[in-house]
Amino acid sequence: MDWSLYLVTDPYLGGGREEVVGVVQRALTGGVGVVQLRDKEGSDAQVEETARELLAILGDVPLFIDDRVEVAAKLDCHLHIGQNDMPLAQARAALGPEQLIGLSVGSDADLDALDGLATTSPHLLPDVVGIGPVFNTATKLDAPSGLGVKEARRLATRASERDIPAVAIGGINADSVSFLAGSDFSGVCVISAIMAAQDPEAAAHTLKEKFHG
């Protein structure tokens, strides 16, 4: 799987819920390799409708759905959860064997908890972790202060040592993405850098190029 450029959607930055699919389609042309549908305020029915529209255009690009485990299970999509959304065991139980789980991670304590799982219940480990926020971000209202590049890269190394791919998230744009190149991150997650871009295709191309150095 190509984690190098992971797009998290936002129904407002893209100009409205009805514009999300169009933005994603243009970003795919620019090199986005993974998409996460995140819509905190939409109903399950609205999220499912957008997910079905995305599945129709994504081809081999995987679709993660943020938090809505029932929708992910119904559509056979992958799932992303935060530290406070639901236990990994509950998420695994709801999904099929081929569905992946992404988990938000922001500290050594979060990774220490995964070490515990690796010993007792390795089947519950996430398939990818999103580490951040790397930089301060206004996209997620309840996001903590940025970790900084050095700390984020250190956590990515810890994840890599456990054979869990890590993607960086939080305040990443065309100016800051190069600070994460050459690290143990498998890729970067962006939201506004593509969703709010005048040219999502060009923005995606630039971000991917700069990440790969």
XYZ file of C-alpha atoms in Angstrom:
213
model
C 0.000 0.000 0.000
C 1.267 3.479 -0.861
C 0.931 5.495 2.357
C 3.068 8.379 1.111
C 0.174 10.799 0.564
C -2.925 10.187 2.671
C -5.853 12.600 2.245
C -8.317 13.209 5.071
C -11.464 14.864 3.763
C -13.297 17.798 5.302
C -16.827 18.734 4.204
C -16.286 22.452 4.774
C -12.757 23.137 3.563
C -13.663 21.629 0.227
C -16.583 23.989 -0.283
C -19.379 21.831 1.082
C -20.231 18.162 1.551
C -21.365 17.910 -2.059
C -17.918 18.998 -3.288
C -15.853 16.412 -1.409
C -15.941 13.718 -4.083
C -14.847 16.153 -6.790
C -11.904 17.375 -4.732
C -10.844 13.805 -4.001
C -11.063 12.874 -7.673
C -8.709 15.696 -8.637
C -6.348 14.848 -5.769
C -6.166 11.231 -6.909
C -4.811 12.421 -10.229
C -2.090 14.261 -8.308
C -0.946 11.143 -6.485
C -3.051 10.607 -3.361
C -2.714 6.933 -2.386
C -5.071 6.649 0.612
C -8.295 8.498 1.456
C -10.024 8.885 4.804
C -13.596 10.131 4.873
C -14.000 12.321 7.938
C -17.288 14.104 8.549
C -17.807 14.707 12.258
C -21.157 16.471 11.936
C -22.805 14.448 9.169
C -25.281 11.672 9.920
C -24.371 8.041 9.335
C -26.615 8.148 6.268
C -24.736 11.159 4.864
C -21.367 9.540 5.550
C -22.516 6.336 3.876
C -23.752 8.242 0.822
C -20.433 10.053 0.411
C -18.507 6.831 1.024
C -20.423 5.054 -1.739
C -19.663 7.909 -4.137
C -15.982 7.745 -3.203
C -15.829 3.982 -3.642
C -17.101 4.459 -7.181
C -14.038 6.552 -8.127
C -11.238 5.234 -5.905
C -10.395 2.051 -7.770
C -7.513 0.407 -5.891
C -7.034 3.355 -3.525
C -8.195 2.277 -0.042
C -10.929 4.167 1.779
C -10.827 4.604 5.552
C -13.865 5.969 7.381
C -13.283 8.010 10.501
C -14.961 6.668 13.644
C -18.181 5.341 12.013
C -17.566 1.647 12.597
C -21.052 0.607 11.528
C -20.690 2.370 8.179
C -17.219 0.940 7.629
C -18.443 -2.567 8.424
C -21.466 -2.241 6.141
C -19.447 -0.991 3.159
C -16.398 -3.201 3.767
C -14.232 -0.083 4.149
C -11.331 0.398 6.499
C -11.692 2.309 9.779
C -9.754 5.048 11.538
C -10.253 5.675 15.243
C -8.849 8.085 17.800
C -7.646 7.231 21.278
C -11.062 8.026 22.758
C -13.376 6.697 20.041
C -13.642 2.999 20.909
C -11.436 0.131 22.079
C -9.456 -1.641 19.385
C -11.085 -4.930 20.416
C -14.541 -3.494 19.747
C -13.462 -2.179 16.367
C -11.867 -5.486 15.350
C -14.964 -7.407 16.387
C -17.161 -5.240 14.166
C -15.022 -5.493 11.036
C -14.208 -8.260 8.599
C -10.788 -9.921 8.452
C -9.630 -7.875 5.458
C -10.570 -4.478 6.867
C -7.737 -2.357 8.246
C -7.737 -0.158 11.338
C -5.825 3.092 11.677
C -5.228 4.591 15.116
C -4.292 8.119 16.171
C -1.149 8.228 18.306
C 0.368 11.263 20.012
C 2.679 10.081 22.751
C 4.994 7.404 24.078
C 2.155 6.254 26.324
C -0.002 5.522 23.296
C 2.768 3.407 21.781
C 3.477 1.721 25.129
C -0.150 0.568 25.155
C 0.424 -1.054 21.771
C 3.462 -2.852 23.166
C 1.143 -4.357 25.759
C -1.237 -5.505 23.050
C 1.618 -7.016 21.056
C 2.273 -9.311 24.018
C -1.282 -10.219 24.958
C -3.431 -9.700 21.846
C -1.323 -9.090 18.723
C -4.368 -9.517 16.480
C -5.721 -6.271 17.939
C -2.793 -4.111 16.854
C -3.622 -1.309 14.388
C -2.494 -1.657 10.789
C -1.283 1.956 10.619
C -0.865 4.790 13.100
C -1.354 8.489 12.493
C 1.185 10.401 14.581
C 0.480 13.984 15.485
C -0.302 16.695 15.444
C 3.204 17.368 14.161
C 2.585 21.100 13.867
C -0.101 23.265 15.430
C -3.297 22.909 13.457
C -6.663 24.634 13.385
C -8.325 21.957 11.253
C -9.221 19.816 14.254
C -10.700 21.998 16.975
C -9.706 19.777 19.908
C -6.200 19.024 18.663
C -3.381 19.447 21.225
C -0.286 21.540 20.549
C 2.066 20.274 17.901
C 4.654 17.658 18.831
C 7.348 19.235 16.688
C 9.338 17.521 13.960
C 11.974 15.897 16.176
C 9.458 14.304 18.539
C 7.172 13.175 15.725
C 10.071 11.563 13.892
C 11.137 9.778 17.085
C 7.648 8.338 17.564
C 7.617 7.249 13.918
C 10.842 5.356 14.531
C 9.268 3.608 17.519
C 6.310 2.566 15.368
C 8.601 1.400 12.578
C 10.571 -0.748 15.029
C 7.280 -2.506 15.774
C 6.542 -3.016 12.063
C 3.594 -0.613 12.163
C 3.569 1.955 9.345
C 3.199 5.530 10.571
C 1.877 8.593 8.800
C 2.396 12.137 10.043
C -0.605 14.427 10.493
C -1.261 17.942 11.723
C -0.415 21.241 10.071
C 1.413 19.629 7.160
C 1.558 21.653 3.960
C 3.839 22.255 1.003
C 6.165 24.367 3.152
C 6.512 21.927 6.054
C 6.291 18.490 4.433
C 9.970 18.406 3.502
C 10.905 18.351 7.224
C 9.428 14.842 7.314
C 11.245 13.517 4.261
C 13.881 10.860 4.902
C 12.298 9.818 8.205
C 10.681 6.593 9.372
C 7.296 7.970 8.386
C 5.695 5.953 5.600
C 3.803 9.035 4.507
C 1.974 12.205 5.426
C -1.699 12.926 6.054
C -3.044 16.251 4.905
C -6.412 17.933 5.106
C -6.486 21.645 4.290
C -3.359 21.485 2.096
C -5.485 19.655 -0.480
C -9.123 20.176 0.527
C -8.753 23.983 0.525
C -6.367 24.169 -2.437
C -7.410 25.972 -5.600
C -5.846 23.123 -7.572
C -6.064 19.851 -5.575
C -4.234 17.903 -8.270
C -1.242 20.252 -8.282
C -1.230 20.445 -4.480
C -1.157 16.659 -4.179
C 1.626 16.351 -6.741
C 3.774 18.928 -4.919
C 3.245 17.364 -1.499
C 4.136 13.874 -2.678
C 7.182 15.084 -4.564
C 8.501 17.021 -1.566
C 7.887 14.138 0.850
C 9.952 11.840 -1.313
C 12.672 14.490 -1.489
